[in-house]
Coordinates of C-alpha atoms in Angstrom, one line a residue:
M1 CA 3.6 0.2 18.1
T2 CA 2.6 -0.4 21.3
R3 CA 1.2 1.8 24.3
A4 CA 3.0 1.9 27.5
D5 CA -0.5 2.6 29.3
Q6 CA -3.6 -0.4 29.2
A7 CA -6.8 0.1 29.6
P8 CA -9.1 -2.2 32.4
A9 CA -11.3 -5.0 30.5
N10 CA -14.2 -3.3 31.3
Q11 CA -13.1 -0.2 30.0
A12 CA -11.5 -1.2 26.8
P13 CA -15.0 -1.4 25.4
A14 CA -15.4 2.6 26.0
A15 CA -12.3 3.3 24.7
I16 CA -13.1 2.0 20.9
E17 CA -16.0 3.2 20.9
Q18 CA -15.4 6.5 22.1
R19 CA -13.0 7.2 19.7
G20 CA -13.6 7.7 15.4
P21 CA -11.2 5.7 12.3
G22 CA -8.5 6.9 12.6
Q23 CA -8.0 7.8 16.3
S24 CA -5.7 5.2 18.5
P25 CA -7.0 4.8 22.0
E26 CA -5.6 6.2 24.8
T27 CA -6.1 6.2 28.5
S28 CA -5.3 8.1 31.9
P29 CA -3.2 6.8 34.4
A30 CA -7.0 6.7 36.7
G31 CA -8.1 4.0 33.6
R32 CA -10.2 6.8 31.9
P33 CA -9.9 7.0 28.2
K34 CA -9.3 10.0 26.7
E35 CA -9.0 11.9 23.5
H36 CA -5.6 11.7 21.6
G37 CA -4.9 15.7 21.1
S38 CA -7.1 18.4 21.2
A39 CA -9.8 19.3 18.8
H40 CA -7.2 21.9 16.4
N41 CA -4.9 18.6 16.3
V42 CA -7.3 16.8 15.2
L43 CA -8.6 19.1 12.2
L44 CA -4.7 19.3 11.5
R45 CA -4.7 15.8 10.8
R46 CA -7.7 16.6 8.3
A47 CA -6.5 19.2 6.7
R48 CA -3.3 17.1 6.3
E49 CA -5.6 14.8 3.8
L50 CA -6.9 17.1 2.3
A51 CA -4.5 19.4 1.2
L52 CA -3.1 17.1 -1.6
V53 CA -6.3 18.2 -3.1
P54 CA -5.1 21.7 -3.8
A55 CA -1.2 20.7 -4.0
L56 CA -2.4 18.3 -6.9
L57 CA -4.6 20.8 -8.8
L58 CA -1.5 22.8 -8.4
L59 CA 0.9 20.6 -10.1
L60 CA -1.6 20.1 -13.3
V61 CA -2.0 23.9 -13.9
L62 CA 2.1 24.0 -13.1
G63 CA 2.3 21.1 -15.6
A64 CA 0.1 22.4 -18.3
V65 CA 2.4 25.5 -18.5
L66 CA 5.2 23.4 -18.4
N67 CA 4.2 21.5 -21.3
D68 CA 1.3 22.0 -23.5
S69 CA 0.9 18.1 -24.1
F70 CA 0.4 17.3 -20.3
L71 CA -3.3 18.0 -20.1
A72 CA -3.2 15.9 -22.7
E73 CA -6.2 13.2 -22.7
R74 CA -3.2 10.7 -23.7
N75 CA -1.4 11.5 -21.0
I76 CA -3.5 11.6 -18.3
I77 CA -4.4 8.2 -19.5
S78 CA -0.8 7.8 -19.2
I79 CA -0.4 8.2 -15.8
L80 CA -3.6 6.9 -14.5
G81 CA -2.4 3.4 -16.1
S82 CA 1.0 4.0 -14.8
S83 CA 0.0 4.5 -10.9
A84 CA -2.9 1.6 -11.1
A85 CA -0.1 -0.9 -10.0
L86 CA 1.5 1.3 -7.2
A87 CA -2.3 1.9 -6.0
M88 CA -2.5 -2.0 -5.2
V89 CA 0.8 -2.0 -3.5
V90 CA 0.4 1.4 -1.2
L91 CA -3.4 0.0 -0.8
A92 CA -1.9 -3.5 0.5
E93 CA 0.7 -1.4 2.9
S94 CA -1.8 1.4 4.0
L95 CA -4.0 -2.0 5.2
V96 CA -0.5 -3.1 7.3
L97 CA 0.3 0.0 8.9
I98 CA -2.9 0.9 9.8
S99 CA -2.8 -2.0 12.0
G100 CA 0.6 -1.1 13.3
K101 CA 2.8 -3.3 11.8
F102 CA 4.9 -2.8 8.1
D103 CA 5.4 -5.3 5.1
L104 CA 8.7 -4.6 3.5
S105 CA 8.6 -7.9 1.4
L106 CA 5.7 -6.4 -0.8
E107 CA 7.7 -5.0 -3.5
S108 CA 8.8 -8.5 -4.1
V109 CA 5.5 -9.4 -4.2
V110 CA 4.7 -7.9 -7.4
G111 CA 7.8 -9.3 -9.0
I112 CA 7.4 -12.9 -7.8
A113 CA 3.4 -14.0 -8.0
P114 CA 3.4 -13.0 -11.7
A115 CA 6.2 -14.8 -12.5
F116 CA 4.9 -17.7 -10.7
G117 CA 1.6 -18.0 -12.3
A118 CA 3.7 -17.0 -16.1
L119 CA 5.8 -20.0 -15.8
L120 CA 3.2 -22.5 -14.8
V121 CA 1.6 -21.7 -17.9
L122 CA 5.2 -20.9 -20.1
P123 CA 6.6 -24.4 -21.8
V124 CA 10.5 -24.8 -20.9
A125 CA 11.1 -23.4 -24.4
Q126 CA 10.2 -19.7 -22.9
S127 CA 12.1 -20.4 -19.7
G128 CA 8.2 -21.8 -18.1
F129 CA 8.6 -24.8 -15.7
G130 CA 7.2 -26.8 -18.7
T131 CA 4.0 -27.4 -17.2
E132 CA 1.5 -25.6 -19.4
F133 CA -1.3 -25.6 -17.1
P134 CA -4.7 -23.6 -18.3
V135 CA -4.3 -19.8 -18.1
A136 CA -6.7 -19.7 -15.5
V137 CA -4.3 -22.2 -13.1
G138 CA -1.8 -19.4 -13.6
L139 CA -3.6 -16.7 -13.0
L140 CA -5.1 -18.5 -10.0
A141 CA -1.5 -19.6 -8.9
V142 CA -0.4 -15.4 -8.7
L143 CA -3.5 -14.6 -6.0
V144 CA -2.1 -17.8 -3.9
A145 CA 1.4 -16.9 -3.8
G146 CA 0.2 -13.4 -2.5
A147 CA -1.7 -15.0 0.0
C148 CA 0.7 -17.8 1.1
I149 CA 3.9 -15.3 1.0
G150 CA 1.3 -12.9 3.3
A151 CA 0.5 -15.5 5.3
F152 CA 3.8 -16.7 6.1
N153 CA 5.0 -13.1 7.0
G154 CA 1.9 -13.0 9.2
V155 CA 2.8 -16.3 10.9
L156 CA 6.3 -14.7 12.0
V157 CA 5.3 -11.7 12.7
V158 CA 2.0 -12.5 15.1
K159 CA 2.2 -16.2 16.2
L160 CA 6.1 -15.6 16.8
K161 CA 5.9 -12.4 17.7
L162 CA 9.1 -11.5 15.6
N163 CA 9.8 -7.8 14.0
A164 CA 7.9 -6.8 11.5
F165 CA 10.3 -4.6 10.1
I166 CA 13.3 -7.2 10.2
V167 CA 10.6 -10.3 8.9
T168 CA 9.7 -8.8 6.1
L169 CA 12.8 -6.8 5.0
A170 CA 14.5 -10.6 4.8
M171 CA 11.2 -11.7 2.7
L172 CA 12.1 -9.2 0.2
I173 CA 15.3 -9.8 -0.2
V174 CA 14.5 -14.2 -0.2
L175 CA 11.5 -13.8 -2.5
R176 CA 13.8 -11.2 -4.8
G177 CA 16.6 -14.0 -5.0
L178 CA 14.0 -16.8 -5.9
L179 CA 12.3 -14.4 -8.6
V180 CA 16.0 -14.0 -10.5
G181 CA 16.6 -17.9 -9.8
A182 CA 13.2 -19.1 -11.4
T183 CA 13.7 -16.7 -14.5
K184 CA 17.2 -17.7 -14.2
G185 CA 17.8 -13.9 -14.6
K186 CA 15.4 -13.6 -18.2
T187 CA 12.6 -11.3 -18.9
L188 CA 9.7 -13.8 -19.2
F189 CA 7.7 -13.0 -22.8
G190 CA 5.0 -14.8 -24.7
M191 CA 2.4 -14.9 -21.6
P192 CA -0.9 -15.8 -22.8
D193 CA -3.3 -12.3 -23.1
A194 CA -5.3 -12.6 -20.0
F195 CA -1.7 -11.6 -18.4
F196 CA -2.3 -8.5 -19.5
A197 CA -5.7 -8.1 -19.4
L198 CA -5.9 -5.5 -16.7
A199 CA -3.1 -3.0 -18.3
T200 CA -4.5 -3.0 -21.9
S201 CA -8.4 -3.7 -21.0
T202 CA -10.1 0.0 -21.9
F203 CA -13.8 1.1 -20.9
L204 CA -14.7 4.9 -21.4
R205 CA -10.4 4.8 -22.9
I206 CA -9.5 4.3 -19.5
P207 CA -7.5 1.4 -18.7
M208 CA -9.5 -1.6 -16.4
S209 CA -6.3 -1.4 -14.1
V210 CA -7.3 2.1 -13.3
W211 CA -11.3 1.2 -12.5
F212 CA -9.7 -2.1 -10.6
A213 CA -8.1 0.2 -8.5
A214 CA -10.2 2.6 -8.4
I215 CA -13.4 -0.1 -6.8
A216 CA -10.0 -1.6 -4.6
F217 CA -10.1 1.4 -2.6
G218 CA -13.8 2.4 -2.8
V219 CA -14.7 -0.6 -1.4
A220 CA -11.6 -1.1 1.6
G221 CA -12.6 2.4 2.4
L222 CA -16.8 1.4 3.1
F223 CA -15.1 -1.5 5.0
L224 CA -12.8 0.5 7.3
K225 CA -15.1 3.0 8.2
Y226 CA -18.5 0.8 8.5
H227 CA -17.5 -3.0 9.1
R228 CA -16.6 -4.2 12.6
V229 CA -13.7 -5.9 11.3
G230 CA -12.3 -2.7 9.6
R231 CA -13.4 -0.2 13.2
A232 CA -10.7 -3.2 14.9
L233 CA -8.0 -2.5 12.5
Y234 CA -7.6 0.8 14.2
A235 CA -8.5 0.3 17.5
I236 CA -5.3 -2.7 16.8
G237 CA -2.6 -0.3 15.4
G238 CA -4.0 2.3 18.1
N239 CA -3.7 0.3 21.9
A240 CA -3.1 -3.7 20.7
E241 CA -4.1 -4.6 23.8
A242 CA -6.7 -2.3 24.8
A243 CA -8.8 -4.0 21.7
R244 CA -7.5 -7.6 23.1
A245 CA -9.6 -6.5 26.5
A246 CA -12.3 -5.6 24.5
G247 CA -13.0 -9.0 22.7
I248 CA -11.3 -8.3 19.3
R249 CA -9.1 -11.1 18.4
V250 CA -6.0 -9.3 17.5
E251 CA -3.9 -12.2 16.0
R252 CA -6.5 -13.3 13.5
V253 CA -7.5 -9.7 12.1
M254 CA -3.7 -8.9 12.1
L255 CA -2.9 -12.6 10.7
G256 CA -6.1 -11.8 7.7
V257 CA -4.3 -8.2 7.6
F258 CA -1.2 -9.7 6.0
V259 CA -2.9 -11.9 3.6
I260 CA -4.9 -9.4 2.3
A261 CA -1.8 -7.3 1.7
G262 CA -0.5 -10.0 0.0
V263 CA -2.8 -10.7 -2.4
L264 CA -3.4 -7.1 -3.3
A265 CA 0.1 -7.1 -4.3
S266 CA 0.2 -9.9 -6.4
V267 CA -3.1 -7.8 -8.5
G268 CA -0.6 -4.7 -8.5
G269 CA 2.2 -7.5 -10.1
I270 CA -0.3 -8.8 -12.7
M271 CA -1.1 -4.6 -13.3
Q272 CA 2.3 -4.0 -13.8
T273 CA 2.8 -7.1 -15.7
G274 CA 0.3 -6.1 -18.1
Y275 CA 1.7 -2.5 -18.4
V276 CA 5.2 -3.2 -19.3
G277 CA 4.1 -5.9 -21.6
A278 CA 6.7 -8.4 -19.7
I279 CA 8.0 -9.9 -16.4
S280 CA 11.7 -9.0 -15.3
A281 CA 13.6 -10.2 -13.2
N282 CA 13.6 -7.4 -10.8
Q283 CA 9.9 -5.8 -11.4
G284 CA 9.1 -4.2 -8.4
N285 CA 12.7 -3.7 -7.3
N286 CA 12.9 -0.2 -5.2
M287 CA 8.9 0.2 -5.7
I288 CA 8.5 0.4 -1.5
F289 CA 10.3 3.1 -1.0
T290 CA 7.5 4.8 -4.0
V291 CA 4.4 3.3 -1.2
F292 CA 6.1 4.4 1.5
A293 CA 6.1 8.0 0.4
A294 CA 2.5 7.3 -1.4
A295 CA 1.0 6.3 2.0
V296 CA 2.7 8.4 4.3
I297 CA 2.1 11.6 2.6
G298 CA -1.2 10.5 1.8
G299 CA -2.3 10.9 6.0
I300 CA -1.3 7.0 7.1
S301 CA 0.2 7.3 10.0
L302 CA 3.8 5.0 10.8
D303 CA 2.6 4.5 14.3
G304 CA -0.7 2.4 13.2
G305 CA -4.4 3.8 13.4
K306 CA -4.2 6.3 11.6
G307 CA -4.8 7.6 8.3
T308 CA -8.0 7.2 5.3
M309 CA -8.0 5.7 2.3
F310 CA -9.0 8.7 0.9
G311 CA -5.9 10.0 1.6
A312 CA -3.6 7.2 0.8
L313 CA -5.1 7.4 -3.2
T314 CA -4.5 11.1 -3.4
G315 CA -0.6 10.4 -2.4
V316 CA -0.9 8.0 -5.2
L317 CA -2.0 10.5 -7.6
L318 CA 0.5 13.0 -6.5
L319 CA 3.5 10.8 -6.8
G320 CA 2.1 10.0 -10.4
V321 CA 2.1 13.6 -11.2
V322 CA 5.3 14.3 -9.8
Q323 CA 6.8 11.1 -12.4
N324 CA 5.3 11.6 -15.0
M325 CA 6.0 15.9 -14.6
L326 CA 9.4 14.9 -13.9
T327 CA 9.9 12.3 -17.0
L328 CA 8.6 15.2 -19.2
A329 CA 11.0 17.1 -18.5
Q330 CA 14.2 14.6 -19.0
V331 CA 14.9 14.6 -15.7
P332 CA 17.4 11.3 -14.4
S333 CA 15.3 8.3 -12.7
F334 CA 17.7 8.5 -9.8
W335 CA 16.7 12.5 -9.1
I336 CA 13.1 11.5 -9.2
Q337 CA 14.2 8.7 -6.2
A338 CA 15.9 11.5 -4.6
I339 CA 13.0 13.9 -4.9
Y340 CA 10.2 11.1 -3.4
G341 CA 13.0 10.6 -0.3
G342 CA 12.6 14.1 0.4
I343 CA 9.1 13.9 0.1
I344 CA 9.1 11.1 2.6
L345 CA 10.9 13.0 5.0
L346 CA 9.2 16.6 4.6
A347 CA 5.6 14.2 5.1
L348 CA 7.3 13.1 8.4
M349 CA 7.5 15.9 9.6
V350 CA 4.7 17.8 8.6
A351 CA 3.2 14.5 10.9
R352 CA 5.0 15.8 13.6
V353 CA 3.9 18.9 13.8
T354 CA 0.0 18.1 13.0
T355 CA 0.0 14.9 15.6
G356 CA 1.8 17.0 18.6
R357 CA 3.6 13.9 19.7
A358 CA 7.1 11.9 18.9
Q359 CA 6.7 9.4 16.7
D360 CA 8.1 6.4 17.6

C-alpha cells in the first residue's frame, strides 16, 4: 500500500493540495509532485464509476423482460431491503480500503455484535446470559462491541504495524468461533422489537434500514469530499509517508477509520437481524466476498486512495439486482457466489486497464 518514492516535508503539502479526492500523491525523483496518470486515465476512471448506472438500468430492463414481477413495487422494495445490511458493510469496508488497508473481520462483526447485545437482553431460557438488561443497553452494546473490535484491529495494524490482511483474517476466524460458542450453535429468537425496528419500520413504504443506509452513504460522501479528515484519508491511502510529512496524524486517522468501520458493520448486523427475524450462529458468513465485489466494481481501489461513495453504492445496487434476478430464475446459491467471484475478477481487469498500472 505504500509508494517507494517519498516527498520531502516542504513539498508534501503541495502534493496533497494539488491532487483531488481519489488521486494518490506521487513525486518525481526531484521531489516535485506530479499527478498520477494522464487526463485520459482520469476520464476512464470516472467513466468506470458512471458506467454502472447504465449497466444497472440495463439489468432492470432485462429483469423486467425475463420476469413480469421483477419491477413490481414489492420486489423493488425487497431488493432495497435485502441490500441495506450489505450497503452498511460495503460503506465500512470502502473507508478502510480508501485508507490503504483491509478489514476482513467485518463479516464476523455483522454476527457477533448483534448477538452480544441480544444475549445481554435475553433470559437464560432463551439462550441469553441471564442479565436481562434493558433493550437500550443491549442496542448500545451492539455498537460498543463493533467499536471495540474495530479499535482492537486498529491497534494491531496501526500501532503494532502488523499486516492488516492477516490480522483481520485471524479476527474473522476468532469472532466466528466466539459467535458459535456464545450462542452454543443455536439461533437466537425472541429479541425485543427494537432489534428489528430498522428493517420492519417503514417510511413511504420503504424500510427505515434503506433510508438509514442512503443517509449514511450521503454523509460519508460529503465527509470525504469536503472535510479535511476525509480528504486526509485519500492522502493516507495514496502515500502515507507524504501525508505524515504534511502534518496529517496518520495513525490517529487510520485508527478512527477502523473504529468507525466496526460501528457501521454492527449497524449492518442489526439490519440483517431485523431482515431475517433472528440471529443465527453463522450470520454474516461469506458476506465479505460480496462486500469486496460491490466495493471493487464500484471503483474502490484495493491499492488505496481512490474511490467514491457513489460508486460503492451503485456497486451494492447492481449486486442486489443481480442476486434478485438469479433468485427469481431459481439459480442455486453456489452459482451466485461463483458469479460474484467472476465479477470481482472482471472488475480488477477493468481497473488494471483504466489505471494503466500494475496492482500490488
